[in-house]
Each structure stands twice: as C-alpha cells, then as structure tokens.
Coordinates of C-alpha atoms and ligand atoms in Angstrom, one line a residue:
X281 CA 9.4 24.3 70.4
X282 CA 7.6 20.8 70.6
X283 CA 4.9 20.4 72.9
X284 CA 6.8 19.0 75.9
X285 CA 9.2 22.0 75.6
X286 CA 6.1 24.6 75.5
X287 CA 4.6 22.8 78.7
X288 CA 7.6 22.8 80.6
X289 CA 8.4 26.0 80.4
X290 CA 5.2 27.5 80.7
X291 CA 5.0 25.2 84.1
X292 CA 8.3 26.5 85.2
X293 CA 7.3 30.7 84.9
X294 CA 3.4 31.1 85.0
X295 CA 1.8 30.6 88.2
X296 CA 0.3 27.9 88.8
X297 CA -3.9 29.3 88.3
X298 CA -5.2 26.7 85.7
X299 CA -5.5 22.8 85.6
X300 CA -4.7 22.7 81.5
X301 CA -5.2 20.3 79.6
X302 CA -1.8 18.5 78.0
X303 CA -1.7 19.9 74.8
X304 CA -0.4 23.2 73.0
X305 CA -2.5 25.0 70.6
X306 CA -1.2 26.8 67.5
X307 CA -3.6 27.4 65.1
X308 CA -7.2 28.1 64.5
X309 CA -9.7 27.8 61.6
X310 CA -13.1 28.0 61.8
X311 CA -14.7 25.3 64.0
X312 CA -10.8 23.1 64.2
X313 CA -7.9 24.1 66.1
X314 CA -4.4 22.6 65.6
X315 CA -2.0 21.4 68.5
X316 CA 2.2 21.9 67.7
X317 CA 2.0 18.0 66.9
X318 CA -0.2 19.0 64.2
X319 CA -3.4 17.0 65.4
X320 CA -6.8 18.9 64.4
X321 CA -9.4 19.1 67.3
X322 CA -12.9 19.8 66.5
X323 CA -13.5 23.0 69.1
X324 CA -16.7 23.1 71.2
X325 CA -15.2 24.9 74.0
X326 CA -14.2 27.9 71.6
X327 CA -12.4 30.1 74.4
X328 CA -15.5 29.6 76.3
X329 CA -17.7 31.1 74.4
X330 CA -15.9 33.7 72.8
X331 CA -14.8 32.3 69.4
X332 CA -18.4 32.7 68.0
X333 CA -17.6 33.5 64.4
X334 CA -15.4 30.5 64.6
X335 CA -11.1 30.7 64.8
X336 CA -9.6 33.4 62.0
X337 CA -12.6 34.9 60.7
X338 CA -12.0 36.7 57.7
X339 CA -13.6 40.2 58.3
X340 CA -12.3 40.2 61.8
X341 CA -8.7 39.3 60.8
X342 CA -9.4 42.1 58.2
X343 CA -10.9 44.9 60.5
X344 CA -7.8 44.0 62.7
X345 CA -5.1 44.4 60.3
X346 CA -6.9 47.1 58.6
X347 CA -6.6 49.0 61.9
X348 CA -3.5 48.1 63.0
X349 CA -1.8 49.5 60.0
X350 CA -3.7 53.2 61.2
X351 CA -3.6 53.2 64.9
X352 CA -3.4 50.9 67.6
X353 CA -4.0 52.9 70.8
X354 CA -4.5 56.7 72.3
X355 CA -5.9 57.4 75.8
X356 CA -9.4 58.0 76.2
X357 CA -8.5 61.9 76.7
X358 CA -8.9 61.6 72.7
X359 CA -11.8 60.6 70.1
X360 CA -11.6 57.9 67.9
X361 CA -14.2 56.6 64.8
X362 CA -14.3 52.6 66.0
X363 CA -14.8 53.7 69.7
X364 CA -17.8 55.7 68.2
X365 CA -19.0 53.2 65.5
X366 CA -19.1 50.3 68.0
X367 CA -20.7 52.2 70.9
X368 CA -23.4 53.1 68.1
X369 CA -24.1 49.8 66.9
X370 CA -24.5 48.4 70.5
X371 CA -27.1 51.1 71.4
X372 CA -29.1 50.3 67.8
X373 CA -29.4 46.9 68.7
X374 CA -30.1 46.8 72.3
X375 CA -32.2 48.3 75.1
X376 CA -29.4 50.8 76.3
X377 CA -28.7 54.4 75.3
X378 CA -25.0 54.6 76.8
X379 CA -21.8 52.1 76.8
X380 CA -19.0 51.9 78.9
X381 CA -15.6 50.1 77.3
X382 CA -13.1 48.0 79.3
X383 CA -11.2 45.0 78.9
X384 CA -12.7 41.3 80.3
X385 CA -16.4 40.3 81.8
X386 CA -15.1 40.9 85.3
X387 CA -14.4 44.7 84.4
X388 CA -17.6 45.2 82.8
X389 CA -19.3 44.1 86.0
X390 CA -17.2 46.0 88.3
X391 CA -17.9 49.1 85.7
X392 CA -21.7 47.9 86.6
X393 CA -21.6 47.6 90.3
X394 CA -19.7 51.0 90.1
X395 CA -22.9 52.5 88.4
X396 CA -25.3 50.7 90.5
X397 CA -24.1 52.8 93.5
X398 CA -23.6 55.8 92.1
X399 CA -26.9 55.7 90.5
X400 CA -28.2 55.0 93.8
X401 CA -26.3 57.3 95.5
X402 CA -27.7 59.8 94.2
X403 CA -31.0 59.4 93.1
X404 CA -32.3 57.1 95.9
X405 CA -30.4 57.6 99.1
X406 CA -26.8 57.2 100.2
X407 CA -28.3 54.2 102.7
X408 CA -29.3 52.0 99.1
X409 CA -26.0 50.1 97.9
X410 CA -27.1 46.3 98.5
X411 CA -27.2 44.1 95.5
X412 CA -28.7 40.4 95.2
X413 CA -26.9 38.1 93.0
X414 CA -27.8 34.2 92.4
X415 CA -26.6 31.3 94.3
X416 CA -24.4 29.7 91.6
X417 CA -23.9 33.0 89.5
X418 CA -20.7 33.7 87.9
X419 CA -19.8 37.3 87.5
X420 CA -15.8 37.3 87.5
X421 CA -12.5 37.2 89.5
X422 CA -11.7 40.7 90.9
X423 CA -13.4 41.5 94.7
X424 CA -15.9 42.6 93.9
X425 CA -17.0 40.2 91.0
X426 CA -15.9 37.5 93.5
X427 CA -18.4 39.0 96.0
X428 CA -20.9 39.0 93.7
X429 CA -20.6 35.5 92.4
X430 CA -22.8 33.4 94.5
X431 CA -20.4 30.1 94.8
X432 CA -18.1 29.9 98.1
X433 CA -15.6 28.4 96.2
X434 CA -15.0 31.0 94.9
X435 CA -14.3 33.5 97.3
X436 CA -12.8 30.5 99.9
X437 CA -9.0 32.6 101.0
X438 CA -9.9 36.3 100.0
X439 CA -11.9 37.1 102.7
X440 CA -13.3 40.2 103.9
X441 CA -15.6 40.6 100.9
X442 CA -17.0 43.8 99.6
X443 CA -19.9 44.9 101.6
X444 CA -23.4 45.0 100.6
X445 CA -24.2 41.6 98.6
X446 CA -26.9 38.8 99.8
X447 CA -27.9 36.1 97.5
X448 CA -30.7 33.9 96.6
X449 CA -31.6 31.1 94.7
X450 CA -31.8 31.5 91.0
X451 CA -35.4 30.9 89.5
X452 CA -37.0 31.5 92.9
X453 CA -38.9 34.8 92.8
X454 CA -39.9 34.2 96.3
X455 CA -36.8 34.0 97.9
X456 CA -36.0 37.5 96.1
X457 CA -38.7 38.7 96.9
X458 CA -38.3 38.2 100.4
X459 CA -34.4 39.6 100.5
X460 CA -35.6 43.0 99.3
X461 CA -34.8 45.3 101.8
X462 CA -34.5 49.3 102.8
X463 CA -30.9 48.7 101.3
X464 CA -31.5 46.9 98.5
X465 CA -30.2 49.4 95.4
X466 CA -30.2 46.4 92.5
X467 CA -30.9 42.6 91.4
X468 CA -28.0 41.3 88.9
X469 CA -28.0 37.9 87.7
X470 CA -27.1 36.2 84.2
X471 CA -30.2 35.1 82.0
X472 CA -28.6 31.7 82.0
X473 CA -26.2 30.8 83.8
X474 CA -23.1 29.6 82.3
X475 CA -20.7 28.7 84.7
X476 CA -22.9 27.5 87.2
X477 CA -23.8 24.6 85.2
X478 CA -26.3 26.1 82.3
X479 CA -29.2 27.0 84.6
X480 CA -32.2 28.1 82.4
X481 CA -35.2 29.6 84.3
X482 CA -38.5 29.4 83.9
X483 CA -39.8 31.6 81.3
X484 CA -41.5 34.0 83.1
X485 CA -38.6 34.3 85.5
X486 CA -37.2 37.0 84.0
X487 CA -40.5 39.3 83.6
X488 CA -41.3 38.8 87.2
X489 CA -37.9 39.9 88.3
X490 CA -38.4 43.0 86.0
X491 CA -41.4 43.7 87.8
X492 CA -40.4 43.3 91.1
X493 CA -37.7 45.5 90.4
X494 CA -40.1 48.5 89.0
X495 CA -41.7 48.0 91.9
X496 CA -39.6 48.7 94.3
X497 CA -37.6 51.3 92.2
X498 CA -34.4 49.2 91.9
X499 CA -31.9 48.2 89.3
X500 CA -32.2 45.1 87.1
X501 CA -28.5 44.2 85.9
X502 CA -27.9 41.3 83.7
X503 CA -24.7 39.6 83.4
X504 CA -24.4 38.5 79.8
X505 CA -20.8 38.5 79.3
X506 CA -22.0 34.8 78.0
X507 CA -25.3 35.0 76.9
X508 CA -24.7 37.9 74.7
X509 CA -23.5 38.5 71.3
X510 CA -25.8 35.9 69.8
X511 CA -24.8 32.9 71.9
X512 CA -28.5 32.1 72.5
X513 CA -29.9 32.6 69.6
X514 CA -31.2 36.0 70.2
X515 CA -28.4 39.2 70.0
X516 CA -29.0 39.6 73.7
X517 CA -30.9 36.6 75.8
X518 CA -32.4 39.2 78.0
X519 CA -34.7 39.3 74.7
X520 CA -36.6 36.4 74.4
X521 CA -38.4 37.5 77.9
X522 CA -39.5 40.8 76.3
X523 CA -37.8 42.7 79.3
X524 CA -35.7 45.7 79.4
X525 CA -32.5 45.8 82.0
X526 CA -31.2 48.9 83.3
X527 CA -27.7 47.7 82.6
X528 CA -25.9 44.7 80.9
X529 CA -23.0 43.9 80.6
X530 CA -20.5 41.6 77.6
X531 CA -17.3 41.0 76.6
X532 CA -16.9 37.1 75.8
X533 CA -17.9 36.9 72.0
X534 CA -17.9 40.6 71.3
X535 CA -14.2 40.6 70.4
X536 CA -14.5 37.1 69.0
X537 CA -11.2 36.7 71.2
X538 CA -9.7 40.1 70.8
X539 CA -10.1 41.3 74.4
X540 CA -12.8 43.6 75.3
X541 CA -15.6 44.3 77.3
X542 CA -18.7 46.4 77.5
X543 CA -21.1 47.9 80.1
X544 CA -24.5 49.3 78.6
X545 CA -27.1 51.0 80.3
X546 CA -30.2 54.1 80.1
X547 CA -29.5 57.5 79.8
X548 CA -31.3 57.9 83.2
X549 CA -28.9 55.9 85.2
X550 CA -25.7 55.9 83.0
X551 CA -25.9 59.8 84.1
X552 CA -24.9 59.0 87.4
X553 CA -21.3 58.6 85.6
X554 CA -19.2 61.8 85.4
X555 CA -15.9 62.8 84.1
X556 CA -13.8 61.3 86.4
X557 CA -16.0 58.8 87.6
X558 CA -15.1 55.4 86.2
X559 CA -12.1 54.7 83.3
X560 CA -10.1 52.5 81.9
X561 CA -6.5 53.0 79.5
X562 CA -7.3 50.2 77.7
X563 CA -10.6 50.2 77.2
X564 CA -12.3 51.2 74.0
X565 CA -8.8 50.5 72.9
X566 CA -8.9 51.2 68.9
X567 CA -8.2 47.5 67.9
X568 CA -10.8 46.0 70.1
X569 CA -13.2 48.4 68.9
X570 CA -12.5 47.8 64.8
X571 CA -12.7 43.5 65.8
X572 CA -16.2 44.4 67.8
X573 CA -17.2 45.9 64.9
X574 CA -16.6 43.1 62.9
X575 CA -18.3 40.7 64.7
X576 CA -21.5 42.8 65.3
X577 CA -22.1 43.2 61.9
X578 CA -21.0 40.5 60.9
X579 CA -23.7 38.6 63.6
X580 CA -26.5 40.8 62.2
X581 CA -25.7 40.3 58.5
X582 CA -24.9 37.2 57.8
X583 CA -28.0 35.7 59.8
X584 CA -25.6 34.0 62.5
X585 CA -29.0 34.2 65.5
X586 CA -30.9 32.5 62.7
X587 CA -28.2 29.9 62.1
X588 CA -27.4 29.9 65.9
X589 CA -31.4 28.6 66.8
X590 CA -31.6 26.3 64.0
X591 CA -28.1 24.7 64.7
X592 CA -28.8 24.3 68.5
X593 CA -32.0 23.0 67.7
X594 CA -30.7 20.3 65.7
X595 CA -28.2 19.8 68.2
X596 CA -30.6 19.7 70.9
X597 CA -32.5 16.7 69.3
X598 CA -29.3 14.8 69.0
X599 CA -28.4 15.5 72.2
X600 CA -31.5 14.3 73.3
X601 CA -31.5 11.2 71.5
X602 CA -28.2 10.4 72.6
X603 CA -29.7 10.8 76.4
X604 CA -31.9 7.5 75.6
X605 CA -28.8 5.7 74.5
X606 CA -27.2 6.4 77.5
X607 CA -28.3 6.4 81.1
X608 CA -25.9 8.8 82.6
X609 CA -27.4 11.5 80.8
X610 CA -29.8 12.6 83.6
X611 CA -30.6 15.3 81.8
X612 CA -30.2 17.8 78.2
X613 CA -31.0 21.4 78.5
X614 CA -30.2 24.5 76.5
X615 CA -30.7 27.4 74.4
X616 CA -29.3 28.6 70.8
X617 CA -26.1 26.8 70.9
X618 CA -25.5 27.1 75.0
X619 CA -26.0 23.6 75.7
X620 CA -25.4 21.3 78.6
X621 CA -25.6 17.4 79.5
X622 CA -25.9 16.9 83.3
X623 CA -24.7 13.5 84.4
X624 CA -24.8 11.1 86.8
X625 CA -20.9 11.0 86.9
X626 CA -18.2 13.4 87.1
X627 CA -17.5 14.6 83.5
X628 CA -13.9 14.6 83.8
X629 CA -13.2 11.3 82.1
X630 CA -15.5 11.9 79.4
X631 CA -13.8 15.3 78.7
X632 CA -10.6 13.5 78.5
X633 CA -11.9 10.7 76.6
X634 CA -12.9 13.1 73.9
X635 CA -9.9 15.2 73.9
X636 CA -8.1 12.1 73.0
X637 CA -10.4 11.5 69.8
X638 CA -9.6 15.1 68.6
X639 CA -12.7 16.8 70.1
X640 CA -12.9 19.6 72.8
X641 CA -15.5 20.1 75.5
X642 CA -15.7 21.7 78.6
X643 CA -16.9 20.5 82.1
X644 CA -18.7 22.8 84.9
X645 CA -19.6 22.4 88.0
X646 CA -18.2 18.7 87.9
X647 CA -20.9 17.1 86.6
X648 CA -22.1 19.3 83.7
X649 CA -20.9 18.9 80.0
X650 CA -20.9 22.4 78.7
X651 CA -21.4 23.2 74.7
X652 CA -20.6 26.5 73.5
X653 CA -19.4 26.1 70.0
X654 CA -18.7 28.8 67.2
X655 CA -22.1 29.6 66.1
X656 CA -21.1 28.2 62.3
X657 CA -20.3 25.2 63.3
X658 CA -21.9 22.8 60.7
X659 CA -24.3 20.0 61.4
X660 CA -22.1 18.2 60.5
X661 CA -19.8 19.3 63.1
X662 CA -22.2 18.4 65.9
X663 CA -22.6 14.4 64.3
X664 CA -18.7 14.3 65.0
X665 CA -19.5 15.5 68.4
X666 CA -22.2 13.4 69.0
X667 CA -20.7 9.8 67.3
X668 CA -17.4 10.8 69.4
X669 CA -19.7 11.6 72.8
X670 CA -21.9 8.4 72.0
X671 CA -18.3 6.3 71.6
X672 CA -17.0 7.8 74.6
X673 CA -19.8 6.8 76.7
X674 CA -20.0 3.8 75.4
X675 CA -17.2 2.1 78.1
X676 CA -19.2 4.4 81.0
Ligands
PLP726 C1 -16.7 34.6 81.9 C2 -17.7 35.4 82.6 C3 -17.4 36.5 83.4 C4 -16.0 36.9 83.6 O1 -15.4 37.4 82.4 P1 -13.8 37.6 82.4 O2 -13.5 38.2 81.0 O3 -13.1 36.3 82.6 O4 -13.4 38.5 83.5 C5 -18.4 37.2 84.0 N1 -19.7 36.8 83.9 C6 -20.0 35.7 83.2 C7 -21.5 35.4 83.1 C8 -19.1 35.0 82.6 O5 -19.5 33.9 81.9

C-alpha cells in the first residue's frame, strides 16, 4: 500500500483518538525511521520516550526471537524464568523489594493506586484513601489515571471521577503541605513531568516531599513511566534526590516498544497485595519479560546513563546557544536527554516545519518542544537537529 492508501484506510476504520501526522512509518533503525515513500527521518520523538536503545536493537530483537521460538504466553497461574529474571533485575537496581507486571503506564498506575488503598486499608484506617497528585501531572487514560492526572482537559466528558483525589501545584511544598488531611493515604507525582511540559523541580523538592510524607505516615508514589529506565541520566530520576519512594511505577522504555509495564514497591506495603487481589492475563507476558530483560542489561552494561548525561549535556549547550539566536526560545530546561524548549509561540509550525526536513519532534502543552531521543543518538545526531531547528526558526 502507498501512503495515501495506508491513511485512508486507517481514517475510514480506527476511531478518530489521534491528530497524526501525514506520513506512514515502516521501518526503524537506530536513531532514523523510514516512511513507505522511503524518506528517512531523524527520530527525536522515539514513541515518546520509549525507543531508548534506539529502533531494532540487536539484543532486543534477539531476546525476542529467542523467546518467541520457546514460548510466547501462559497465565500467571504458572511460573516462568523471564517473569523471574526481570522482576530480579528491577529489585537489584532500584529501591523496591516487590514488582507488579502489566501492560502500559496507565495500568501500572492503576496497579499503584490499587496498592495505595489497600495498603491503607489496612494498616492505617479504612477512612485514609485520598491521594494528591500535581496540577499538570500526567498519569494515564483509564478513570482512575484520568482522575489522577491534574489537567481538566483531560478528564473534560467523563465525568463523575473516582473519589478521593485533590491536587496541588507541582514544586510548591507549601500548598502540599497544606492539602494533607485526616484522609490523605499518599502523594504521587512524576520527578519531572513529561507531558505537562518538562517541569523540573527544585532540587530539594523531592527530599522535602519525602519528608513530609514520613511525617505524616503516608505513601510517596512516583510516576516514572517517563523518567525511568535511564531517560534522565540516572536508571531511576527518583535518584539523583537521594530519596526512597514506596512505589514507582514504568513501562515507557522498559520494553524499548514491546508493551509492558511495571509497578514496584517495599515489602512492607506490597504485602497489602494478596492472591486475588490485583492481576493481569497479559502482564508479565513471557515476550515482554525476555525484551525487558534486554534493555535492562543492556542500559546497565553498555554505560547508556553515562552516555545519556554526557549526550544531553552536550545537547543542552546547543540548545542553549541556539536560545541566543533566536528570541522565541523563552526558555531551555532539561535533564539527561528529557529536554524541552518553551516558546513564545505555538510549536505546531515548527513541529511541522521539521517533519518536512526529515526530522521528528514532539510538542506539549502547545508551547513546549519536547526531546526525548534514543539515548544513542550521536552528537552528531543532535547538530542535525539543531541546524534543522536553527533553519526552521529562521522564517519565525
Ligand atoms: C505516558 C505516561 C503514562 C501513561 O502510559 P500509557 O502506557 O500510555 O498508559 C503515565 N504516566 C506518565 C508519566 C507518562 O509519561
């Protein structure tokens, strides 16, 4: 099929939920992508930050294959080695004693609001269930992710929410502080948030909120289906604020695209979950699990965090400089290689502008340029994305 053929039809039978940009994608290679036309397009967008080891990675394309040729799915009523093996590696390398598998960032967050209230149920009174998110948060699509998610657009035609959710705004311990209340069971928010425009807070944000939460004897759950797997420079970003959560949750980069999703927490509070409590057919699902493996190891071997900080520093500076070339670059902000430009202008034009030259970045929030490349993307790589940027804005 050409591309006109591929767009029509998908117009005609998928429902209408995404505004898509006019071109159909067939093939992947590290930091490029090819359309059907067979023009390349250097991908800073990469699923959203998912393809972090870059399109057809060899040892994920590898595990993947490997496993498909042994077993691709049994019900979690059974055992299997890469459920095991993954769930193993994800406890060595992060704060958390338990994880729960599903299948997308929303399902990891309902698994977590799931575990909130049980935990709370049980060990603190059946009268703690309230959760503060963040104004501009981003936590996922079902109801209860929607509730959470701290942006009315969001949750505009799907009223009655869940119960139980007040938010504040992000980076303003005061205003948490103050929405603590008698009912309050947890605090979830992402590190950074993505989404919402690549919102860094201050770096003792983070600490403070971990203290507040120890003393009041409630949850701390971070959201980093985003920031995790490396994206920031550090395996999880809830690290470079020397903090411990009580639960996190991931899924974007852990599959490197092959769907999956994880929810981790202590021993104390993951033993609020019983047989029966919480499950998923899919999740842990055997292929998932052999591509996670992959791309943990291959993260932690191959010195992708140290690549990651020195990349997006680099890229920071050029950003930067580009920011004095150009006056609607109001400002550059970032961490590891989750960077953003926020403009004086709508950033649709420019997004379009650069899709044209063969170069694909994503937009938030309307006026926010978002980068969230393959973490081996090349210097190299981010010159071609700044001479195309710099060209673009140019005629602004
Ligand atoms: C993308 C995202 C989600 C939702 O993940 P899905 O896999 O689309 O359900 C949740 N939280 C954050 C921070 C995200 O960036």
């Amino acid at each position: 099929m050409n591309e006109k053929e591929i767009m029509d039809l998908a117009n005609e039978n998928i429902m209408n939920t995404y505004k898509r940009f006019p071109i159909a994608l067939v093939r992947g290679s590290g930091s490029k992508v090819w359309d059907v036309e067979g023009k390349e397009y250097l991908d800073f967008v990469a699923g959203i930050a998912v393809c972090s080891l870059g399109h057809s990675h060899g040892r994920v394309i590898a595990a993947i294959k490997d496993q498909v040729d042994r077993l691709t799915h049994v019900s979690n009523l059974y055992y299997t080695e890469p459920q095991a093996r993954l769930a193993k590696l994800l406890v060595d390398n992060s704060f958390a004693d338990k994880v729960f598998f599903c299948n997308s960032g929303a399902e990891a967050n309902e698994a977590a609001i799931k575990l909130a209230r049980k935990y709370a149920h049980e060990n603190l009174g059946e009268d703690k269930f309230e959760l503060i998110t963040m104004k501009d948060s981003f936590h996922g699509r079902t109801m209860a992710t929607i509730t959470a998610t701290g942006q009315e657009k969001f949750q505009f035609g799907f009223t009655p929410l869940l119960d139980g959710f007040t938010y504040v705004p992000f980076n303003d311990v005061n205003a948490l502080e103050a929405a603590i209340t008698q009912k309050t069971c947890g605090i979830m928010l992402e590190p950074i948030q993505g989404e919402g425009g690549v919102n860094i807070p201050g770096d003792q944000y983070l600490t403070q909120v971990r203290k507040m939460c120890d003393r009041h004897n409630i949850l701390l759950i971070v959201d980093e289906v985003q920031t995790g797997i490396g994206r920031t420079g550090k395996l999880f970003a809830y690290e470079h604020s020397n903090i411990k959560p009580d639960i996190m949750t991931l899924a974007k980069a852990l599959g490197n695209g092959f769907p999956v999703g994880a929810m981790l927490a202590t021993n104390k509070i993951a033993a609020a979950f019983g047989p029966g409590n919480h499950a998923s057919t899919f999740g842990g699902n055997p292929l998932a699990m052999a591509a996670s493996v992959a791309v943990l190891e291959t993260i932690l071997q191959e010195g992708l965090l140290e690549s990651c900080r020195k990349t997006g520093e680099y890229f920071l500076a050029q950003l930067k400089k580009l920011q004095t070339k150009h006056t609607i670059i109001r400002e550059v902000r970032g961490k590891g290689l989750m960077l953003a430009c926020g403009l004086t202008i709508e950033g649709g034009d420019i997004v379009n502008a650069c899709l044209k030259k063969g170069v694909l970045i994503n937009c938030t929030g309307g006026k926010t340029l978002r980068f969230v490349p393959p973490l081996i993307i090349s210097e190299q790589d981010v010159d071609q994305l700044i001479n195309t940027l710099d060209e673009v804005m140019e005629s602004k």
